[in-house]
Every structure is written in structure tokens, then in C-alpha cells.
Amino acid sequence: MPNRTVDKVAVEARAASFKTRSIKKDSKRQGLLMVSSMIDLTTLEGKDSAAKVRALCQKAVQPDASLPHVSPVAAVCVYPRWVSLARELVADSGVKVASVATAFPSGQVDLETKLADVRAAVTAGADEIDMVIHRGAFLSGQLQVVADEIRAVKDACAAAHLKVILETGELETYDNVVRASELAIASGADFIKTSTGKVSPAATMPVTLVMLETIRSHFLATGQMIGMKPAGGISTAKDALHYLVMLKETLGDAWLTPEWFRFGASSLLNDVLLQLHRLESGQYAAHYDVTES
Amino acid sequence: MSTTDRLAVLKTYKLFINGAFPRTESGRTLLVEDKKGNPLAHLCHASRKDLRNSVVAARKAAPGWAKRSAYNRTQILYRMAEMLEGKSEEFAAAIASTVPGGKSRASKEVAAAVDRLVAFAGWADKFGQVLGCNNPVAAPFYNFTIAEPMGVVCVVAPAEEPLLGLISLLAPVICAGNTAVVVGSTEHPLATAILGEVCATSDVPAGVINLLTGLRPELLEVMAGHRDVDGISAAGCAKAERTTLELGAAENLKRVTVDSSKGKDWYDLQKMNSPYRIQPFVEMKTIWHPSGA
């Protein structure tokens, strides 16, 4: 594997440049609708309950009853124990069920336990598996351990899509982000994902740009498309639109679909809905104009 | 180098939103001129998006501020008075530079503003006893009525008495446990621009007081229509402005209070220090508590 290095200053300057575009009126409306269709509506908390998952799935299938033109989100993302319930609730709405597995968020258990976690989620009906890499092994240079784990998980996924979470907030440098992205892609990842959302910083624009560039290099070398999912910390519609600008100007239109790009988020959807309400009515909406979950 | 060789260090006046001092997102500025027409300063010309961001900050801060003990709100309001007292020279000079009447009038205004804060610091843990009550009911209930904060209240300061007028409207609002978004005097905005420094050093939690300088007509309409604003306290309004406020407010039934005080009225202690100035910004809750007959 070639040892790529990243120009930190240039990446951060380029990422910041995507924030200066003015997106108004109809392009904003279209952008917002695209954002909502790309959301993996997520609940990953110790206090998750059946009622919470029900509310989440309901919102995923119909984000806002008063905005019928807003299509369902891309997926719901839950812990493995809620997969079967979520599967039943989203039914044939087109919303996918994603589950974190492999001892999310730390990944600090042995491989057999991770694989059992993955198989359980797949058997329960998960369409997509979000795994975490073994960051301890990665940072201590045991790249083969990380690669073998990803491969084993990919096998356990069977038909389910595999998203590999790099947890970039723990990887220290952009060079490591490139290395981890390449490793994940070479080991069978369908998607690469920035973060668990449990570590700060989570997704940032520069880190996402570095990962998008890695996907581009891979595509130019092999012709194979890999998906991208920034997760954690993207909570406003404005931020999300900046990400779409970055995506379009880095990977192009082919990636501008929920099939190749997702936002892992819980509060982003409500901000998007509030913005859409404003575009409809001309007035800023109230917090009680949207549902909680 | 002698002291006269020093370069002048001029203050950059900014907005105060969510406990920070951002520039307006619009990048626009307003020129403030002294009484002779000489340029004094360039101030932020707040846009509707700054107003929106302020309301988001105020909404986020509202539950925490409402939950503070009344005694703690007393302490914080008193702390504001202390800090304002310490900056009274600066405020008086800033006010006198644009408001007719000279330095002695301005000093008097600042002193009155400090005293107004002290008065409402005193009311914070007492107004509940004045506005609330026990209700005699002919049934086995203990029935009582208490005052609760409304939520987010916008304050529109009058043009004259730019500091005293502003404080006279703001103090009752936050005293009751509401959070505030303040639009300062368009004609004499310097006091509003400096007040953020008082808030930032008074343990006022981020988002409880947000201060905007800008053109009032631009912001009034957005404020009136904003569904996440629960109340508006305005003064010095022309008839057309009042109509704008009430028309917009009808949309979500926000409560609009327009104060018609002028000139000497702001110094009328009987009127201005009354706890009934708090009443428009609370919701009365009546509780029926079962009790033995």
C-alpha cells in the first residue's frame, strides 16, 4: 500500500471553502429534500426503549405529516437488540434497517463475540451493519489484525451492506485517516464512516474530505464505487448542505444519492424540517412544529 | 515613546449571541455618527438570520434558566447591576456621544439603569408571592395559582433612553425566568453593543440574553412572525410598527406588550419598578391539589 500523506493546511482550507456557497430558495429546497432522504436516523443510547424505536421508525417512514413531499429517510440506525422491532415497523416503506455491531462503540471484545453480534443483527433483519474498527490495534501498527477483523465481519454480513466506522476522532492525524480508509476499502467495506458519535470530535468537513478523496483515488484506480457516511456532530441543515457541496465537487453527481452517501444523525432531520417549514410558510417555525424523536 | 505616541485602540462592537460575540452573519455594518455627524464606529447590522440564531440560542437556554432557583436569578441580576456600575463611565460616554442632553444626562440614565436592575434583582424571588395566590374553592382541594415563565421573549428597546429603556424592558423578562432576544435602539445603538460585556461577566448563562444591533423595521416583521418566540415586549413603537407586531403575533398567539412610556416616564420608580411589569411575561398555572375536607 503506498504511503500517502495529507497536506493538513490545504485540506482544511479547501474544506472551509465549501462553506462559502450561497444556497437559497429552490436550490435550498431541493438540497434539503436530498439531505432528508440521505439521513440514517439514529438512536444509540443506553436509554433506548421499544417506545423510542417505535417513534424513531414512525418518523423515518413519514418525517412530517404536514410536509407530505418529504420522502422517508434512508435508514434507521439502532442497536442490535432493536433490529427485529425496527424491521417490523419500517416494513416495506423502503427505509433500511442499519445496526451497529461489533461491540459498538469501543469494539473492545474478541473477534468471536463481534462476529456473533453481527450474525445476530443480520439474522434479525438488518440490511446494513455499521462496524467499528479496532483502533487500539490500528494505532499500534497491527494493521493486519484490523484488516482481518474487517474481512471476517464482511463474511458474517452475508448480503448485508457493511459500513466501517474509523472513529477519526481517535486516529490523531489525517495520514492515519487515509491509511484506515484504504485499509477498510481493501478489506471489503461497502461504506466508510467517520465516527460513532460517542467521541469528540466526530465528523468534521476536513476529515470527510480526506475520506472522500480516498474514495476518489480508489475509484480512479479500480472503477469501484465506495459509499461515505459522515456521522455525529452534523446537526444543522446548513452544515448538511455544505457537506453536499463538498460531495458534489469531490466525487460528482454519481454519489449524490442515498445509495452512496448518508448522514448519521439524530437531530439533523428536525432542523431540515424546520427549514422546509420556513420555505413553505415564509415564517420561522416553532420547536413544537416538529416531533421530538 | 511618550504616552501621546500610542496608537488609538478602538473597540470593535459586535453582537452578543449565545454567550459569544459574533459578527453579523450578513457581514453588513452600520455607521454610527456623533451629534456633529462625525463617524464614531461601525456596528454590526444584524440580519434576520442573526435573529433566528438568537432565538435558537434563547430556546436552548430557556429550560435551564427557568429551572434556576429564584434566589440564583436574584444573584445574577444583581451581579449585572454591579458590572454595569463598574462600566458606568464607558456607558455614559457612549450614550452622550449620540444622545442629546450631554454627559450629565447620560450619567443619570446609567445610574437609573443600574438601580432598575437592582430593583428587579430584588423582585426575582418575590414577584411570585405578589402575582400568585391561594384560591378559596368549595371542594376538598387546596387550590393555588403560580406564575411560570413563558419561554423566549423578544425585547424591542425604545429609541430614547437607549440603556434605561432597554433595561426597563429586559429586567422584568429575565427576572421571571424567560430568555430574551433584544433588538437595541436603532438611533442610539452603542449602549446595546456594550451591554454584552456586562452579561458576559455576570454569570448570565449563555443564550439567556442575546443582543442585536440593526435596523428595527427589518427585524420587527421577522420577529413578529417567528413561531418560536412566545412574547414580545416593545417600546417607542410607531403605529405601523405596532400593527406589524400584532399581525405577525396573531399567527402563533404570542403575547405582544407595547409600552408607551416616554421621557420622564422611564424614571418613574412607582411605575417602572412595579412587579406588575413582570406579569405580561409569565403564564399563570392553577393547581388543584386534593386535600382532606
XYZ file of C-alpha atoms in Angstrom:
586
model
C 0.000 0.000 0.000
C 1.519 3.389 -0.952
C 2.124 5.694 1.971
C 0.076 8.789 1.223
C 0.445 11.971 3.206
C -2.099 14.713 3.529
C -1.445 18.445 3.343
C -3.283 19.499 6.502
C -3.384 23.212 5.712
C -4.643 22.687 2.164
C -7.317 20.188 3.226
C -8.653 22.491 5.905
C -8.649 25.482 3.577
C -10.435 23.526 0.857
C -12.997 22.166 3.327
C -13.666 25.692 4.579
C -14.157 26.903 1.003
C -17.293 24.752 0.645
C -18.941 26.767 3.400
C -18.937 29.982 1.426
C -21.504 28.983 -1.195
C -24.849 30.701 -1.024
C -27.692 28.234 -1.423
C -31.117 29.857 -1.481
C -34.727 29.336 -2.416
C -35.371 26.468 -4.804
C -31.850 25.029 -4.726
C -32.060 25.110 -0.943
C -35.395 23.299 -1.032
C -34.007 20.614 -3.317
C -30.877 20.320 -1.197
C -32.891 19.934 1.975
C -35.085 17.234 0.434
C -31.947 15.422 -0.677
C -30.437 15.705 2.804
C -33.513 14.232 4.457
C -33.518 11.325 2.012
C -29.882 10.583 2.932
C -30.277 10.514 6.700
C -29.623 7.398 8.763
C -31.980 8.401 11.564
C -30.150 7.214 14.609
C -30.768 6.364 18.221
C -27.826 4.788 20.040
C -28.328 5.432 23.708
C -28.334 3.389 26.850
C -31.867 4.609 27.486
C -33.282 3.380 24.153
C -36.573 1.549 24.595
C -39.192 -0.048 22.377
C -41.202 3.162 22.564
C -38.204 5.224 21.415
C -37.557 2.866 18.498
C -41.243 2.997 17.533
C -41.210 6.791 17.499
C -37.976 6.777 15.504
C -39.294 4.371 12.877
C -42.535 6.289 12.531
C -40.575 9.474 11.921
C -38.233 7.686 9.497
C -41.139 6.478 7.373
C -43.019 9.770 7.490
C -40.733 12.597 8.661
C -43.509 15.191 8.864
C -47.207 14.673 8.246
C -47.666 18.342 7.350
C -44.912 18.149 4.707
C -46.060 15.202 2.611
C -43.479 15.877 -0.114
C -40.649 14.924 2.252
C -39.807 11.341 1.422
C -38.791 8.730 4.007
C -35.207 8.840 5.292
C -32.619 6.341 4.031
C -32.419 4.144 7.108
C -32.917 3.852 10.828
C -29.805 3.030 12.830
C -30.267 1.159 16.111
C -28.542 -1.263 18.475
C -28.835 -4.972 17.501
C -31.476 -5.747 20.123
C -33.923 -3.344 18.391
C -33.350 -4.624 14.841
C -36.272 -7.040 14.675
C -38.690 -4.453 16.034
C -37.404 -1.811 13.603
C -37.599 -4.307 10.731
C -41.246 -4.956 11.528
C -42.050 -1.239 11.850
C -40.422 0.068 8.679
C -41.873 -2.905 6.764
C -41.915 -2.204 3.025
C -41.571 1.589 3.300
C -38.176 1.475 1.606
C -36.440 2.590 4.815
C -33.474 0.323 5.502
C -32.585 -1.037 8.917
C -28.985 -0.414 9.907
C -27.498 -1.791 13.086
C -24.269 -1.022 14.834
C -22.463 -4.199 15.795
C -19.017 -5.475 16.855
C -19.333 -4.151 20.419
C -20.108 -0.592 19.353
C -18.730 1.964 20.223
C -15.426 0.703 21.660
C -15.020 -2.552 19.739
C -13.033 -3.883 22.687
C -14.134 -7.533 22.698
C -12.671 -10.597 20.991
C -13.444 -11.365 17.370
C -15.812 -14.264 18.084
C -18.064 -12.037 20.182
C -18.004 -9.375 17.456
C -18.975 -11.894 14.799
C -21.796 -13.244 16.975
C -23.025 -9.664 17.397
C -23.008 -9.174 13.618
C -24.726 -12.502 12.846
C -27.439 -11.778 15.404
C -28.170 -8.403 13.817
C -28.209 -9.861 10.302
C -30.475 -12.730 11.345
C -32.832 -10.249 12.994
C -33.203 -8.488 9.649
C -30.555 -5.770 9.431
C -29.908 -4.541 5.871
C -26.748 -2.733 6.878
C -24.109 -3.293 9.537
C -22.075 -0.430 10.995
C -18.916 -1.942 12.499
C -16.177 -0.213 14.474
C -12.518 -0.921 13.763
C -10.079 -1.937 16.495
C -8.439 1.489 16.932
C -6.006 0.196 19.547
C -4.587 -2.292 17.067
C -4.574 0.277 14.275
C -2.685 2.893 16.278
C -0.134 0.335 17.482
C 0.601 -0.627 13.899
C -1.115 -4.015 13.806
C -2.811 -3.239 10.511
C -3.185 -6.908 9.619
C -5.282 -7.506 12.770
C -7.617 -4.678 11.760
C -7.842 -5.899 8.164
C -8.546 -9.498 9.209
C -11.307 -8.353 11.532
C -12.992 -6.292 8.813
C -12.791 -9.259 6.415
C -14.279 -11.638 8.971
C -17.103 -9.201 9.692
C -17.736 -8.743 5.972
C -18.143 -12.528 5.642
C -20.524 -12.577 8.603
C -22.591 -9.811 6.991
C -23.567 -12.088 4.092
C -25.903 -9.955 1.947
C -25.986 -7.020 4.371
C -24.060 -3.866 3.449
C -21.006 -3.182 5.588
C -20.169 0.307 6.833
C -16.797 0.563 8.530
C -16.509 3.194 11.265
C -12.974 4.566 11.518
C -13.631 6.752 14.581
C -11.493 9.520 13.128
C -11.606 11.458 16.403
C -9.235 8.819 17.817
C -6.930 8.489 14.813
C -4.870 11.596 15.575
C -3.744 12.539 12.036
C -5.182 12.878 8.535
C -2.487 10.460 7.334
C -3.959 7.852 9.662
C -7.437 8.610 8.311
C -6.212 7.907 4.769
C -4.476 4.719 5.888
C -7.532 3.475 7.784
C -9.826 4.346 4.860
C -7.642 2.449 2.399
C -7.421 -0.476 4.771
C -11.199 -0.613 5.215
C -11.835 -0.354 1.475
C -9.262 -3.053 0.685
C -10.822 -5.322 3.305
C -14.328 -5.222 1.873
C -16.104 -2.120 3.204
C -19.120 -1.003 1.167
C -19.178 2.311 3.021
C -16.638 4.111 5.149
C -17.983 6.117 8.061
C -16.265 8.768 10.140
C -17.424 8.266 13.682
C -19.518 6.555 16.297
C -20.842 9.879 17.543
C -19.575 8.939 21.014
C -16.154 10.547 20.639
C -15.453 14.232 20.113
C -14.600 15.465 17.538
C -16.975 13.362 15.448
C -17.470 14.129 11.740
C -15.729 17.274 10.533
C -15.579 18.619 6.999
C -11.792 18.229 6.576
C -11.829 14.617 7.775
C -14.759 13.830 5.495
C -12.941 15.483 2.594
C -9.874 13.308 3.217
C -12.077 10.207 3.151
C -13.900 11.370 0.001
C -10.542 11.902 -1.708
C -9.500 8.388 -0.726
C -12.712 7.048 -2.235
C -11.968 9.022 -5.393
C -8.434 7.643 -5.676
C -9.802 4.135 -5.251
C -12.460 4.756 -7.883
C -9.929 6.156 -10.368
C -7.648 3.167 -9.793
C -10.252 0.388 -9.831
C -13.586 1.770 -11.060
C -15.262 0.579 -7.862
C -17.551 2.983 -6.013
C -17.457 3.131 -2.208
C -20.073 4.915 -0.086
C -19.417 7.614 2.503
C -21.168 8.323 5.783
C -20.173 11.242 7.987
C -21.775 10.744 11.399
C -22.021 12.700 14.599
C -21.937 16.453 15.031
C -23.885 17.375 11.885
C -26.972 18.890 13.435
C -27.965 21.800 11.248
C -29.404 21.888 7.743
C -26.783 24.456 6.796
C -23.933 22.119 7.772
C -25.522 19.292 5.826
C -25.830 21.435 2.683
C -22.128 22.265 2.964
C -21.386 18.538 3.027
C -23.446 18.044 -0.137
C -21.499 20.797 -1.880
C -18.267 19.079 -0.844
C -19.560 15.715 -2.031
C -20.631 17.032 -5.429
C -17.377 18.882 -6.009
C -15.227 15.953 -4.907
C -16.949 12.821 -6.181
C -19.565 14.249 -8.531
C -23.236 13.572 -9.187
C -22.949 9.782 -9.132
C -22.519 9.873 -5.362
C -25.403 12.293 -4.740
C -27.840 9.534 -3.822
C -28.754 7.745 -0.585
C -27.203 4.656 -2.115
C -23.710 6.203 -1.880
C -23.939 8.918 0.735
C -25.540 9.034 4.181
C -25.690 11.355 7.144
C -25.580 9.614 10.516
C -27.633 11.954 12.666
C -30.419 12.250 15.190
C -31.247 15.952 15.427
C -30.403 16.943 11.825
C -33.762 15.807 10.446
C -35.704 18.203 12.683
C -33.587 21.155 11.633
C -34.147 20.232 7.978
C -37.903 20.037 8.610
C -37.898 23.426 10.367
C -36.133 24.935 7.354
C -38.621 23.343 4.974
C -41.482 24.715 7.076
C -39.939 28.157 6.707
C -39.632 27.783 2.946
C -43.307 26.772 2.807
C -44.767 29.420 5.107
C -42.229 32.248 4.965
C -42.042 32.242 8.758
C -39.615 30.583 11.134
C -41.210 27.548 12.719
C -41.523 26.754 16.421
C -39.796 23.891 18.185
C -43.210 22.314 18.749
C -43.936 22.276 14.997
C -41.852 19.094 14.682
C -41.935 15.884 16.706
C -39.220 15.063 19.178
C -37.508 11.914 18.045
C 7.906 56.564 23.362
C 5.768 59.019 25.234
C 2.159 58.157 26.071
C 0.848 60.536 23.441
C 2.514 58.440 20.733
C 0.258 55.494 21.385
C -1.998 54.337 18.616
C -5.661 54.586 19.470
C -7.176 51.216 20.441
C -10.721 51.305 19.202
C -13.337 48.825 20.257
C -14.885 46.535 17.648
C -18.554 46.387 18.540
C -20.155 43.029 17.855
C -23.382 41.188 18.525
C -23.907 39.094 21.642
C -25.450 35.720 20.835
C -25.349 32.562 22.930
C -22.721 33.980 25.269
C -20.311 34.818 22.448
C -19.537 37.957 20.468
C -20.009 37.027 16.800
C -20.051 39.429 13.889
C -23.301 39.504 11.959
C -23.540 36.570 9.562
C -24.575 39.065 6.868
C -21.246 40.901 7.052
C -23.112 44.222 6.945
C -22.250 47.213 9.102
C -23.982 50.397 10.178
C -22.152 53.664 10.576
C -22.781 55.443 13.866
C -22.160 59.171 13.843
C -21.795 61.548 16.749
C -24.037 64.576 17.181
C -21.902 66.619 14.790
C -22.050 63.993 12.079
C -18.519 62.674 12.556
C -18.094 58.905 12.223
C -17.878 57.193 15.623
C -17.999 53.472 14.944
C -19.158 50.776 12.559
C -21.640 48.449 14.211
C -22.983 45.067 13.183
C -26.109 45.402 11.068
C -27.893 42.263 12.271
C -29.897 40.263 9.739
C -32.934 38.043 10.139
C -30.593 35.086 10.388
C -28.842 36.625 13.373
C -32.293 36.973 14.900
C -33.028 33.352 14.085
C -29.741 32.202 15.626
C -30.514 34.246 18.723
C -33.918 32.632 19.074
C -32.338 29.176 18.729
C -29.843 30.080 21.483
C -32.563 31.540 23.679
C -34.778 28.486 23.221
C -31.927 26.202 24.166
C -31.152 28.252 27.270
C -34.801 28.597 28.368
C -35.311 25.371 30.373
C -32.062 25.813 32.308
C -32.778 29.445 33.174
C -36.351 28.675 34.216
C -35.037 25.903 36.466
C -32.553 28.126 38.280
C -33.729 28.969 41.759
C -35.364 32.379 42.065
C -32.658 33.278 44.559
C -29.952 32.486 41.984
C -31.660 34.698 39.398
C -31.608 37.440 42.030
C -27.872 36.981 42.453
C -27.214 37.095 38.732
C -29.356 40.204 38.120
C -27.608 41.912 40.993
C -24.272 40.887 39.524
C -25.335 42.561 36.261
C -26.043 45.719 38.228
C -22.567 45.537 39.782
C -20.889 45.120 36.414
C -22.956 47.903 34.853
C -21.994 50.183 37.738
C -18.326 49.409 37.069
C -18.689 50.380 33.435
C -20.909 53.392 34.043
C -18.299 55.860 32.759
C -17.984 53.997 29.473
C -21.752 53.722 29.056
C -22.317 57.385 29.871
C -19.682 58.488 27.354
C -21.082 56.195 24.654
C -24.641 57.365 25.227
C -23.704 61.041 25.437
C -21.859 60.832 22.134
C -25.096 60.349 20.202
C -27.992 61.269 22.503
C -28.851 64.940 23.019
C -28.515 66.176 26.585
C -24.847 65.753 27.341
C -22.799 63.737 29.755
C -24.682 64.579 32.934
C -27.979 63.407 31.462
C -26.289 60.222 30.275
C -24.758 59.576 33.714
C -28.178 59.966 35.261
C -29.606 57.485 32.790
C -26.906 54.901 33.517
C -27.402 55.256 37.273
C -31.134 54.762 36.847
C -30.465 51.642 34.732
C -28.256 50.180 37.469
C -30.975 50.868 40.038
C -33.592 49.257 37.815
C -31.541 46.076 37.668
C -31.193 46.120 41.442
C -34.949 46.566 41.801
C -35.718 43.533 39.618
C -32.920 41.536 41.235
C -34.960 42.044 44.376
C -38.195 41.006 42.686
C -36.846 37.736 41.261
C -37.623 35.752 44.416
C -40.620 37.845 45.449
C -42.829 38.534 42.439
C -44.222 35.003 42.672
C -45.790 35.882 46.021
C -47.354 39.010 44.538
C -48.680 37.519 41.285
C -49.592 34.083 42.655
C -52.404 33.302 45.072
C -54.376 30.748 47.032
C -57.856 30.329 45.670
C -60.728 29.525 48.033
C -62.734 26.695 46.435
C -65.858 24.968 47.741
C -64.476 21.464 47.432
C -61.857 19.339 49.198
C -58.953 20.851 47.285
C -56.062 23.065 48.081
C -56.152 25.360 45.061
C -53.357 27.704 44.180
C -52.029 29.712 41.234
C -48.379 30.197 40.438
C -46.519 32.207 37.802
C -44.296 30.337 35.351
C -42.011 31.766 32.650
C -43.365 31.955 29.087
C -40.156 30.941 27.301
C -38.472 33.139 24.716
C -39.358 36.847 24.735
C -38.124 39.435 22.241
C -37.371 42.879 23.599
C -37.511 45.900 21.320
C -35.803 48.824 23.025
C -37.054 52.387 22.551
C -35.001 54.975 20.695
C -34.796 57.396 23.598
C -33.108 56.455 26.882
C -31.308 53.713 24.923
C -29.913 51.994 28.032
C -32.564 52.714 30.654
C -35.393 51.901 28.256
C -33.721 48.645 27.247
C -33.016 47.577 30.846
C -36.535 48.539 31.920
C -37.982 46.134 29.364
C -35.345 43.416 29.730
C -35.163 43.146 33.521
C -38.790 42.023 34.095
C -38.487 39.483 31.268
C -35.429 37.656 32.569
C -36.384 38.188 36.206
C -39.393 35.932 35.528
C -37.183 33.147 34.129
C -37.658 33.887 30.431
C -34.794 34.141 27.981
C -34.508 37.253 25.834
C -33.564 38.361 22.352
C -33.034 42.115 22.411
C -33.096 44.482 19.466
C -31.468 47.691 20.646
C -32.263 51.249 19.709
C -31.631 51.831 16.002
C -30.852 55.516 16.510
C -28.550 55.118 19.550
C -27.196 51.569 19.412
C -23.885 51.916 21.296
C -25.290 51.050 24.725
C -26.768 47.813 23.341
C -23.430 46.919 21.793
C -21.587 47.360 25.096
C -24.201 45.642 27.256
C -22.993 42.216 26.094
C -19.802 42.797 28.076
C -21.916 43.227 31.193
C -23.822 39.996 30.533
C -20.649 38.059 29.743
C -19.124 38.949 33.100
C -22.235 38.486 35.244
C -22.754 34.718 35.259
C -25.705 35.185 32.897
C -25.817 31.728 31.252
C -25.133 31.615 27.502
C -28.268 32.299 25.474
C -30.318 33.867 28.292
C -29.681 37.378 26.958
C -28.902 37.924 23.271
C -28.266 41.427 21.976
C -28.657 42.619 18.385
C -27.911 45.965 16.808
C -29.556 46.682 13.495
C -32.441 48.311 11.718
C -35.589 47.825 13.676
C -38.121 47.726 10.792
C -36.183 44.850 9.190
C -36.166 42.755 12.321
C -39.647 43.529 13.663
C -41.527 41.676 10.975
C -39.387 38.545 11.236
C -39.662 38.612 14.995
C -43.428 39.031 14.909
C -43.862 36.104 12.534
C -41.352 33.813 14.246
C -43.375 30.954 15.683
C -40.758 30.039 18.273
C -40.998 33.422 20.002
C -43.510 33.351 22.864
C -43.788 37.041 23.647
C -42.653 40.498 22.605
C -42.009 43.500 24.811
C -41.599 46.660 22.791
C -41.464 50.375 23.444
C -41.329 53.542 21.377
C -43.332 51.958 18.560
C -44.958 53.930 15.780
C -48.489 52.865 14.925
C -47.371 50.966 11.832
C -44.781 49.038 13.853
C -47.376 48.099 16.400
C -49.601 46.802 13.606
C -46.715 44.757 12.193
C -46.090 43.202 15.595
C -49.695 42.367 16.297
C -50.422 40.973 12.835
C -47.427 38.659 12.933
C -48.076 37.681 16.513
C -51.626 36.590 15.744
C -50.148 33.637 13.859
C -48.988 31.767 16.955
C -50.779 33.814 19.618
C -47.599 35.275 21.023
C -48.228 37.975 23.578
C -47.276 41.491 22.493
C -46.856 44.208 25.105
C -46.207 47.688 23.789
C -45.019 50.171 26.364
C -45.910 53.794 25.597
C -43.563 55.313 28.197
C -41.747 58.464 27.128
C -39.031 60.709 28.528
C -39.519 61.169 32.257
C -41.742 58.071 32.497
C -38.641 55.844 32.436
C -37.522 57.436 35.714
C -40.900 56.948 37.455
C -39.985 54.416 40.139
C -43.563 53.779 41.191
C -44.414 52.682 37.683
C -41.161 51.196 36.403
C -40.123 49.154 39.445
C -43.544 47.578 39.833
C -43.744 43.757 39.888
C -46.758 44.090 37.581
C -44.228 44.867 34.832
C -43.404 41.149 35.085
C -46.992 39.961 34.740
C -47.244 40.078 30.909
C -44.313 37.659 30.661
C -45.499 34.823 32.861
C -48.101 32.132 32.393
C -50.360 31.544 35.379
C -50.774 27.905 36.336
C -53.556 26.843 38.682
C -53.162 23.609 40.585
C -55.952 21.614 42.234
C -54.377 19.571 44.984
C -56.611 17.027 46.739
C -56.820 17.638 50.444
C -58.896 16.348 53.348
C -62.147 18.285 53.729
